[in-house]
Short mmCIF file of C-alpha atoms and ligand atoms in Angstrom, two decimals:
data_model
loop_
_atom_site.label_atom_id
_atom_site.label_comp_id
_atom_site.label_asym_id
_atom_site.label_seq_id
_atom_site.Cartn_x
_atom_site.Cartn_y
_atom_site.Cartn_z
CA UNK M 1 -82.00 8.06 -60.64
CA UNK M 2 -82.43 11.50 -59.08
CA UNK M 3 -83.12 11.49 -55.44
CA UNK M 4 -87.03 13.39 -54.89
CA UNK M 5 -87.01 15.03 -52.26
CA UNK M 6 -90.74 14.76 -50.28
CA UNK M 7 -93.09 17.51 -50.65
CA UNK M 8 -95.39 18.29 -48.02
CA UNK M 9 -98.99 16.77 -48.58
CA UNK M 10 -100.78 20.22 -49.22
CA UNK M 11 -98.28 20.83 -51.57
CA UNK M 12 -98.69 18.02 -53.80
CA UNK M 13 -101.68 19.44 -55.96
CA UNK M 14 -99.54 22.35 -56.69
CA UNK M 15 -96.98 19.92 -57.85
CA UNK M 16 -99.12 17.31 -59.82
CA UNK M 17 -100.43 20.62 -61.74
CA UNK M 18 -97.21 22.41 -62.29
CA UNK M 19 -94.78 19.27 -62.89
CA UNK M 20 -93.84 19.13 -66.34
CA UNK M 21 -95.50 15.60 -68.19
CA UNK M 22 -96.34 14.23 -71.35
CA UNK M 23 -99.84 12.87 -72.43
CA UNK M 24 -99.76 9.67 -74.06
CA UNK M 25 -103.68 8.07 -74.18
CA UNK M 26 -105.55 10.35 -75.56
CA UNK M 27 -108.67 10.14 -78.07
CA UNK M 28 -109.07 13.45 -79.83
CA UNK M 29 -112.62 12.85 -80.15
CA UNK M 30 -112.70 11.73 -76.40
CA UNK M 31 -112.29 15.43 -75.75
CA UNK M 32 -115.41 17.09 -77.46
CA UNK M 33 -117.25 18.81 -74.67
CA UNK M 34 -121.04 18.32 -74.50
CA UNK M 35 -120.62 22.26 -74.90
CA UNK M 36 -118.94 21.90 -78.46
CA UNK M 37 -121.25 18.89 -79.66
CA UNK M 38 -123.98 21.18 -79.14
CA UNK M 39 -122.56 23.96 -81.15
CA UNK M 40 -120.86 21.75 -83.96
CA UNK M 41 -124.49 20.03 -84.29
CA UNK M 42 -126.46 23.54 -84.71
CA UNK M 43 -123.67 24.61 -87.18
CA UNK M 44 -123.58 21.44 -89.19
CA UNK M 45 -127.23 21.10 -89.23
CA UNK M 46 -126.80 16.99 -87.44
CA UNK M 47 -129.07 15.96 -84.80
CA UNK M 48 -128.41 14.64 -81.55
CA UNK M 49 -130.64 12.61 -79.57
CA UNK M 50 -130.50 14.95 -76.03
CA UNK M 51 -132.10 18.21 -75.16
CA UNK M 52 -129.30 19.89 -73.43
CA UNK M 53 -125.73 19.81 -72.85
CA UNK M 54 -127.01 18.98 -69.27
CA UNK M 55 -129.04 15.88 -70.27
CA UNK M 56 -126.17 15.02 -72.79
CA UNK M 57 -123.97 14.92 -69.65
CA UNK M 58 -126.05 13.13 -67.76
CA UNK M 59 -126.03 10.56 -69.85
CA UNK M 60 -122.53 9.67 -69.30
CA UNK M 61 -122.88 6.72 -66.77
CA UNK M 62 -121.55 3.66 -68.06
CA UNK M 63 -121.33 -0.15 -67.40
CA UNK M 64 -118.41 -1.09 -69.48
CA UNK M 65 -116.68 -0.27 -72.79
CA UNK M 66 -119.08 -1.01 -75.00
CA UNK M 67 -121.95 1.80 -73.29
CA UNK M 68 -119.15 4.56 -73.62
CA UNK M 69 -118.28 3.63 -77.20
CA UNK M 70 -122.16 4.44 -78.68
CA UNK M 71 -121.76 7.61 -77.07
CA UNK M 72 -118.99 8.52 -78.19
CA UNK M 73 -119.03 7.60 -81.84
CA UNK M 74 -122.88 9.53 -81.66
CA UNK M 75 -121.23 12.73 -80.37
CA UNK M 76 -117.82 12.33 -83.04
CA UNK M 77 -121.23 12.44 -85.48
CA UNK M 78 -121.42 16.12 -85.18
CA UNK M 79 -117.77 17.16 -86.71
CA UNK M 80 -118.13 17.50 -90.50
CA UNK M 81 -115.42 20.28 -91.75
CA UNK M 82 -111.80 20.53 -91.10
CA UNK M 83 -112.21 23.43 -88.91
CA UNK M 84 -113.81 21.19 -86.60
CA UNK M 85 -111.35 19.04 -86.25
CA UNK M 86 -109.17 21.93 -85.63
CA UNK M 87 -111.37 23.45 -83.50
CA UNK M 88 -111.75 20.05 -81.34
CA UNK M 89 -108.02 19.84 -81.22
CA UNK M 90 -107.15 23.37 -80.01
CA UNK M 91 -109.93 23.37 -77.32
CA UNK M 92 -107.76 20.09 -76.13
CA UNK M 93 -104.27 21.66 -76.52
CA UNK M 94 -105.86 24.65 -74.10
CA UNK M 95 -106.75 22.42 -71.02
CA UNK M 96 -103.14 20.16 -71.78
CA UNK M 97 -101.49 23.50 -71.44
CA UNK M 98 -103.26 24.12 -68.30
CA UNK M 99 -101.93 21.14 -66.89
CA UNK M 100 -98.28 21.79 -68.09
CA UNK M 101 -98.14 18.96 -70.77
CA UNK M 102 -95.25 19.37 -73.16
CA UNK M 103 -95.87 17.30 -75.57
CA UNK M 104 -99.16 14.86 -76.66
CA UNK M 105 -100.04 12.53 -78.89
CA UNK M 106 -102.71 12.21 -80.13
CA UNK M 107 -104.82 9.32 -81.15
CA UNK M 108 -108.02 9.57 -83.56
CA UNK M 109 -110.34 7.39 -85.13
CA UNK M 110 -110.42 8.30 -89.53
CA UNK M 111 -113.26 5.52 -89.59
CA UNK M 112 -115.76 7.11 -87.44
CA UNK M 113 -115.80 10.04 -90.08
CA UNK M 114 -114.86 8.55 -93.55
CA UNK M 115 -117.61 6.16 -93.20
CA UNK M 116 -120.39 9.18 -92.71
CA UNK M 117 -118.52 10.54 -95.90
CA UNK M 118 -116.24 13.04 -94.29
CA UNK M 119 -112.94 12.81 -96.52
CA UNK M 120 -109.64 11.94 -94.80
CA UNK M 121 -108.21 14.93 -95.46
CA UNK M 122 -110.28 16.96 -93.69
CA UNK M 123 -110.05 15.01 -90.51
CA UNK M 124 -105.95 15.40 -90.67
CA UNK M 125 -105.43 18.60 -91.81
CA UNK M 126 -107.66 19.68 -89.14
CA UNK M 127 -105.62 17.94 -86.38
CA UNK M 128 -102.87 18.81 -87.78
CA UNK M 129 -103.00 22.56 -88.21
CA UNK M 130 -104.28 22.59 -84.26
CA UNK M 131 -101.03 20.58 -83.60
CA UNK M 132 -99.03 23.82 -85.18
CA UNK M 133 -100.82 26.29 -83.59
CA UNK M 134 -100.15 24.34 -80.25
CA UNK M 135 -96.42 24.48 -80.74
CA UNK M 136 -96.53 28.13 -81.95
CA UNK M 137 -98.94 29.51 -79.78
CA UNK M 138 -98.91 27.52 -76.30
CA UNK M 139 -95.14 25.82 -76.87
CA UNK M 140 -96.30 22.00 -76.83
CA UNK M 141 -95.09 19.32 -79.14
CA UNK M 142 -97.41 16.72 -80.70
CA UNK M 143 -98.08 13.98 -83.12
CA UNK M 144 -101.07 11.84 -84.74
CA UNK M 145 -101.77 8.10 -84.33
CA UNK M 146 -104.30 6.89 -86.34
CA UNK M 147 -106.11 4.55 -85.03
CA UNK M 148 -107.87 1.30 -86.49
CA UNK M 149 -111.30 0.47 -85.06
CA UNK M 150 -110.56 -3.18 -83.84
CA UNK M 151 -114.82 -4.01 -84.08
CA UNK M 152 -114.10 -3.63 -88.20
CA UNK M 153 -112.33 -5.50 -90.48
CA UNK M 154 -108.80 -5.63 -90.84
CA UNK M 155 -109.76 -5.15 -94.99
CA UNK M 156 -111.63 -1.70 -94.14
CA UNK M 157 -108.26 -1.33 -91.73
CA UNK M 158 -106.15 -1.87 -94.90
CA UNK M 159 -108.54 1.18 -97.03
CA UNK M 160 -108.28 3.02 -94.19
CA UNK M 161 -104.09 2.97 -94.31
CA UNK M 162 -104.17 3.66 -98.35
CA UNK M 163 -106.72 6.59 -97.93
CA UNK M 164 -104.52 7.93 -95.54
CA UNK M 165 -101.29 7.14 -96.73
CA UNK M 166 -101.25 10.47 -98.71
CA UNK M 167 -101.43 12.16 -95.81
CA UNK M 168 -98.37 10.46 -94.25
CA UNK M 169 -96.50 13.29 -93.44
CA UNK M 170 -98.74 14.15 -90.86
CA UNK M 171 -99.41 11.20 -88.56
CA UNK M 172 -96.51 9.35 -87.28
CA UNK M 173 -97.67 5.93 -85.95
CA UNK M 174 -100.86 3.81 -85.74
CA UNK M 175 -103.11 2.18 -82.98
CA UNK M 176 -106.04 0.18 -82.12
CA UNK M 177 -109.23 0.79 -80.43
CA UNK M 178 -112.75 0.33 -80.06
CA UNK M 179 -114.73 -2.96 -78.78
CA UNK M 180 -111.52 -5.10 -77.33
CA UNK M 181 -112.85 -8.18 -75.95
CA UNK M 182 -113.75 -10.67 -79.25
CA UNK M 183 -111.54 -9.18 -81.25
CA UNK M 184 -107.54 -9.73 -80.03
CA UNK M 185 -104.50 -8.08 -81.83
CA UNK M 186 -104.10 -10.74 -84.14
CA UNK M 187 -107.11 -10.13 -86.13
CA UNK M 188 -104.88 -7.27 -87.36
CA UNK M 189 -101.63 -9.01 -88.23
CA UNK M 190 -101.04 -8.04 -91.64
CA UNK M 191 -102.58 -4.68 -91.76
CA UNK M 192 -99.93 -3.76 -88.48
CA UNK M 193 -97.02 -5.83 -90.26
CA UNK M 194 -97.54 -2.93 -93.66
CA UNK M 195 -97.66 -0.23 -91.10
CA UNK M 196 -94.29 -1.44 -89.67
CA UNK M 197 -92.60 -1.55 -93.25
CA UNK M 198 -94.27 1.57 -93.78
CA UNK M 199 -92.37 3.09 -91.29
CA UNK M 200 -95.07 3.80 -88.73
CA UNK M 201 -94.56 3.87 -84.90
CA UNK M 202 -97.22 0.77 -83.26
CA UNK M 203 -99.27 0.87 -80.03
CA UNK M 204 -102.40 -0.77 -79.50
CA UNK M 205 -104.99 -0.77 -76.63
CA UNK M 206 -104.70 -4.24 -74.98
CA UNK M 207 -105.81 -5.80 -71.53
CA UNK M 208 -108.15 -3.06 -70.81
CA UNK M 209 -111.27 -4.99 -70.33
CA UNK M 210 -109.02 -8.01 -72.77
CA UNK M 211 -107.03 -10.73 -70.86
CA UNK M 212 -103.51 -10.79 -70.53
CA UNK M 213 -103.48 -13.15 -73.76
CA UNK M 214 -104.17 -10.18 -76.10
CA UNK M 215 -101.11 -8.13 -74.21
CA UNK M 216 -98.93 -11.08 -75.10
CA UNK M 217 -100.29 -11.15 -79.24
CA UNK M 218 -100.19 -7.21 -79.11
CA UNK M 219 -96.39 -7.79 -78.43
CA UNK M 220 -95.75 -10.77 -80.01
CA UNK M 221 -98.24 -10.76 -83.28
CA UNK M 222 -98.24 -7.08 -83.80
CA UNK M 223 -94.99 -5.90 -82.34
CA UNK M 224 -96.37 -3.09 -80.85
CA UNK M 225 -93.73 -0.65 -79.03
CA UNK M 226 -96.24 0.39 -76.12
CA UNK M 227 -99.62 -0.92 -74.99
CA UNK M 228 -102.09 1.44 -74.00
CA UNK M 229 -103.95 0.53 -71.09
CA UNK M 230 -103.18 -3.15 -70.13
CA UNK M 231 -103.53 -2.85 -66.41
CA UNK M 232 -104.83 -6.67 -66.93
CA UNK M 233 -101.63 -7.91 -67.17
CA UNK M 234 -100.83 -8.05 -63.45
CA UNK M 235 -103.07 -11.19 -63.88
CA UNK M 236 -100.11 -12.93 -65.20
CA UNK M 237 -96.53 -12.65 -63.64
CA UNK M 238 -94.72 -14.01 -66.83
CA UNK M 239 -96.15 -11.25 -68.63
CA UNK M 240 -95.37 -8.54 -65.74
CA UNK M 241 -91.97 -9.97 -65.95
CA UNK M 242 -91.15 -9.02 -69.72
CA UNK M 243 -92.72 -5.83 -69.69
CA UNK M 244 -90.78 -4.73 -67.16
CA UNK M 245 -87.57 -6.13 -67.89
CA UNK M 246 -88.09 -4.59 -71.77
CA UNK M 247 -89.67 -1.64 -70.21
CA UNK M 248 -92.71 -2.19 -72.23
CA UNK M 249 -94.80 0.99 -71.48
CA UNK M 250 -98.16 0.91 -70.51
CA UNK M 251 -100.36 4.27 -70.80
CA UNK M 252 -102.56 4.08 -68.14
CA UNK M 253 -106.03 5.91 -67.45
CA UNK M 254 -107.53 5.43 -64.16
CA UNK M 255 -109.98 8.01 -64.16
CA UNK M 256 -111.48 5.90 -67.06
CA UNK M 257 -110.72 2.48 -65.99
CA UNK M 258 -113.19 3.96 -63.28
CA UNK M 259 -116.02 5.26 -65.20
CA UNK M 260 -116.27 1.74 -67.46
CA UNK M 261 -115.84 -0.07 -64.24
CA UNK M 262 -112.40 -2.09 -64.99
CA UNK M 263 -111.82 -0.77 -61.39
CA UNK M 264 -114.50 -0.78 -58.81
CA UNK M 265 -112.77 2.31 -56.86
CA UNK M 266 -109.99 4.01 -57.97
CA UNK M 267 -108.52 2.92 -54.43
CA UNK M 268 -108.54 -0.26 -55.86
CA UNK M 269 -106.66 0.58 -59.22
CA UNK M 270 -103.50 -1.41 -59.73
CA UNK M 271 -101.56 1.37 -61.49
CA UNK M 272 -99.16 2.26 -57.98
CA UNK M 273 -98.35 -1.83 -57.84
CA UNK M 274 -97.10 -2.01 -61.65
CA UNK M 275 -95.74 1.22 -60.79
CA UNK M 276 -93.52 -0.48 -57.65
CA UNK M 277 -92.78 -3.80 -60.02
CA UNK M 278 -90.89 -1.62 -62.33
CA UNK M 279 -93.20 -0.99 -65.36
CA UNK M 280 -92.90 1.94 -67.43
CA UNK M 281 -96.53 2.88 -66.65
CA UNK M 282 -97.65 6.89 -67.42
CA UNK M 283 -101.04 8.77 -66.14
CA UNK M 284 -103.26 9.27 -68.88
CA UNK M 285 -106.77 10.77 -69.81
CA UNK M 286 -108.16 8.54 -72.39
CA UNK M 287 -111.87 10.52 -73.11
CA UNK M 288 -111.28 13.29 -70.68
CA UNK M 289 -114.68 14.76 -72.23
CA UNK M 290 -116.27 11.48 -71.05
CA UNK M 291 -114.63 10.12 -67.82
CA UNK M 292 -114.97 13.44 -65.46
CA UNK M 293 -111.42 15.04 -66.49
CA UNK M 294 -108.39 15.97 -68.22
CA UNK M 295 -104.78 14.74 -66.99
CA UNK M 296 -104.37 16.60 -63.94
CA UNK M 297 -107.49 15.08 -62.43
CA UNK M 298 -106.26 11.88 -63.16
CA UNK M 299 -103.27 12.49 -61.64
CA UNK M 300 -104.68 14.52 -58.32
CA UNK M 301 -107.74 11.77 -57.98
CA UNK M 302 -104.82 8.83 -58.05
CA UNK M 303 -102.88 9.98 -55.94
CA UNK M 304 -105.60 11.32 -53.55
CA UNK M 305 -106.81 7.39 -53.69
CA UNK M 306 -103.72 5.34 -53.39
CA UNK M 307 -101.74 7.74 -50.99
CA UNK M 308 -98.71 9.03 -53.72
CA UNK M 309 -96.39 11.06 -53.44
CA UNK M 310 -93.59 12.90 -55.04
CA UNK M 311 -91.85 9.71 -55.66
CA UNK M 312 -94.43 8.53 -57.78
CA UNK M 313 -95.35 12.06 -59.15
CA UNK M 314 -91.70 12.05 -60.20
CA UNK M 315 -92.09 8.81 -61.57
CA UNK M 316 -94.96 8.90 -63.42
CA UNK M 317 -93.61 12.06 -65.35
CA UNK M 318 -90.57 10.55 -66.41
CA UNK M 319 -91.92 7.74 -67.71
CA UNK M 320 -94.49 9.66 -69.94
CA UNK M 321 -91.12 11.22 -71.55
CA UNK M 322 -89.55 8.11 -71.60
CA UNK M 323 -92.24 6.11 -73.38
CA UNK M 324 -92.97 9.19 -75.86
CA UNK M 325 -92.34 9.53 -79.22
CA UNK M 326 -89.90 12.02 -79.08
CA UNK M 327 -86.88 12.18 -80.09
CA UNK M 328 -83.95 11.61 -77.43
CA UNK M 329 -82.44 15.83 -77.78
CA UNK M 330 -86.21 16.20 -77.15
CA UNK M 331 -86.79 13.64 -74.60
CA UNK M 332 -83.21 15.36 -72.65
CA UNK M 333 -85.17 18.62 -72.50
CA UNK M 334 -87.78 17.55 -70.81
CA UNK M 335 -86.15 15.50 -68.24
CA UNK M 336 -84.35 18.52 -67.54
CA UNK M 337 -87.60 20.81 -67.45
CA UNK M 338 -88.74 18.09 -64.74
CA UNK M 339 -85.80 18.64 -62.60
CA UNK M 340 -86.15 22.32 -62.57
CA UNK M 341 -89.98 22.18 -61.34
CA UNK M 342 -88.96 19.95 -58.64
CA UNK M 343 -86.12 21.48 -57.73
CA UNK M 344 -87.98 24.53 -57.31
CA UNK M 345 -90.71 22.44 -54.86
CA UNK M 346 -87.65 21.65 -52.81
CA UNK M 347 -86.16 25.33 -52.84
CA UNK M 348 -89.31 26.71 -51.92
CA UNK M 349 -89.41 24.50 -48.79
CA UNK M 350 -86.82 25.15 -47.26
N1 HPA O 1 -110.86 1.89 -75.26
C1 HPA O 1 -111.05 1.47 -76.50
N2 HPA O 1 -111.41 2.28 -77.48
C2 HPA O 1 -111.57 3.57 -77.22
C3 HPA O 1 -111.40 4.07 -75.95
C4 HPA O 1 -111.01 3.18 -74.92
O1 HPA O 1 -110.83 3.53 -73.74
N3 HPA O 1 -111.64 5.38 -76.03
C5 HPA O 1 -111.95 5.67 -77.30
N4 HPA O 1 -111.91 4.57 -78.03
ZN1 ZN O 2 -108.04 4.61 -75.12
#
């Protein structure tokens, strides 16, 4: 493992901005600013329930999952036309460049739009033009994962795969979200199994507000080759065990583990812990639109809270090229890319 050097704490924003990283947790639709809603709803003629973007905004104070989730599937209401999917998309792609991600992938949700009658093929050849512009114009990588919406059936999860299926060039893996507690991995055996003969990458969002059990069935049922949030599992030792020993990854979001109040403080957030037990854990924004920021907040606002350091800065990064998608030639690049930037932090101390 490369040796870190420290880097002095007023130093460390500079580095948590300019360190090269990967973003792993994201919801496309978790990114539409209250700025965008606005406009998409004038231009597409669909009401929203709020005045301003200011009293849209301040409506983002949640109690759990479930209060975030009717907001967000009322402001994914307003995008109608594959330019605004692109247009979503790109706005995204701007802030990750910002924060010096390299590569992203990106989750979204085909059911919150093909059941108000917008076709599939809007929705992904809007992501996925933005996803070409982003390596053309701003030099980041990127892929799809479509994502099943765990509070539907695993039938409507099964239309869902054949209306998108001819599409498939575009999207490289699948996911679950939505409502997690009452209704575990399981429920989605079969539609996950096709997806794995398909030839689709798996994740799946599991021990977020769940209990361990559903990290174990995302594993064991679904076979899922990362699990996006499950900072529950430190509940259960046998479970912290095998995901570290198979280096299991786990996408972590503190920033909205926070705002639905998994986490009472983000002082309190178990992420450096499963961090220091050897898991393949990554910083991650989840809803960035939503939960007060894009990646670099989360990162600066953890490590602000828990005391981190290069170490973990170092850390973190890796893993998020580690646990990507990527291909290894890809994932050697930006190893190397890490290096540089902190070999430069060290240079520049001296
Ligand atoms: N959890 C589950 N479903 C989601 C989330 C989340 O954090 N964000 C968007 N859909
Ligand atoms: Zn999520």
């Amino acid at each position: 493992m490369y040796n870190v050097h420290p880097v002095a704490p007023k130093r460390l924003p500079e580095l948590l901005k300019r360190m090269p990283k990967a973003e792993l947790h994201i919801h496309i639709e978790g990114s539409l600013e209250p700025e965008l809603i606005f406009k998409l709803s004038k231009k597409n003629n669909i009401p929203i329930p709020y005045e301003s973007v200011e009293s849209l905004r301040a409506a983002y104070a949640f109690n759990n999952l479930q209060s975030f989730l009717d907001i967000y599937y009322a402001g994914a209401s307003v995008l109608i036309n594959e330019d605004d999917f692109y247009e979503m998309a790109y706005a995204y792609f701007l802030k990750a460049a910002e924060d010096h991600v390299l590569h992203a992938e990106l989750f979204f949700d085909p059911q919150t739009h093909t059941e108000r009658g917008v076709p599939m093929e809007a929705v992904i050849k809007g992501l996925n033009r933005a996803c070409n512009e982003a390596k053309d114009k701003l030099g980041i990588t990127s892929c799809l994962i479509l994502c099943f919406l765990r509070h539907l059936s695993e039938e409507d999860a099964f239309k869902t795969l054949d209306e998108a299926l001819p599409f498939k060039q575009f999207w490289v893996g699948v996911g679950l979200d939505s409502s997690e507690v009452g209704h575990p991995p399981e429920k989605f055996a079969k539609v996950f199994a096709k997806c794995k003969e398909l030839g689709f990458r798996l994740v799946a969002h599991a021990g977020e507000e769940g209990p361990p059990a559903y990290i174990w069935s995302a594993l064991d049922v679904l076979g899922v080759e990362r699990v996006d949030h499950g900072v529950q599992s430190i509940k259960d030792p046998e479970l912290v065990k095998r995901l570290s020993s198979e280096r299991i990854p786990l996408t972590v979001c503190p920033l909205s583990n926070l705002k639905l109040k998994v986490f009472s403080s983000l002082s309190e957030h178990n992420i450096a812990k499963l961090l220091a037990q050897g898991l393949c854990v990554t910083i991650n924004s989840d809803d960035p639109a939503y939960f007060g920021g894009y990646i670099y907040e989360n990162f600066i606002k953890t490590f602000e809270a828990l005391g981190l350091g290069a170490r973990e800065a170092y850390a973190f990064a890796h893993n998020s090229f580690e646990a990507s998608f990527m291909s290894v030639a890809e994932k050697e690049k930006c190893f190397h890319a890490l290096k540089v930037c902190f070999e430069s932090f060290v240079e520049n101390d001296a």
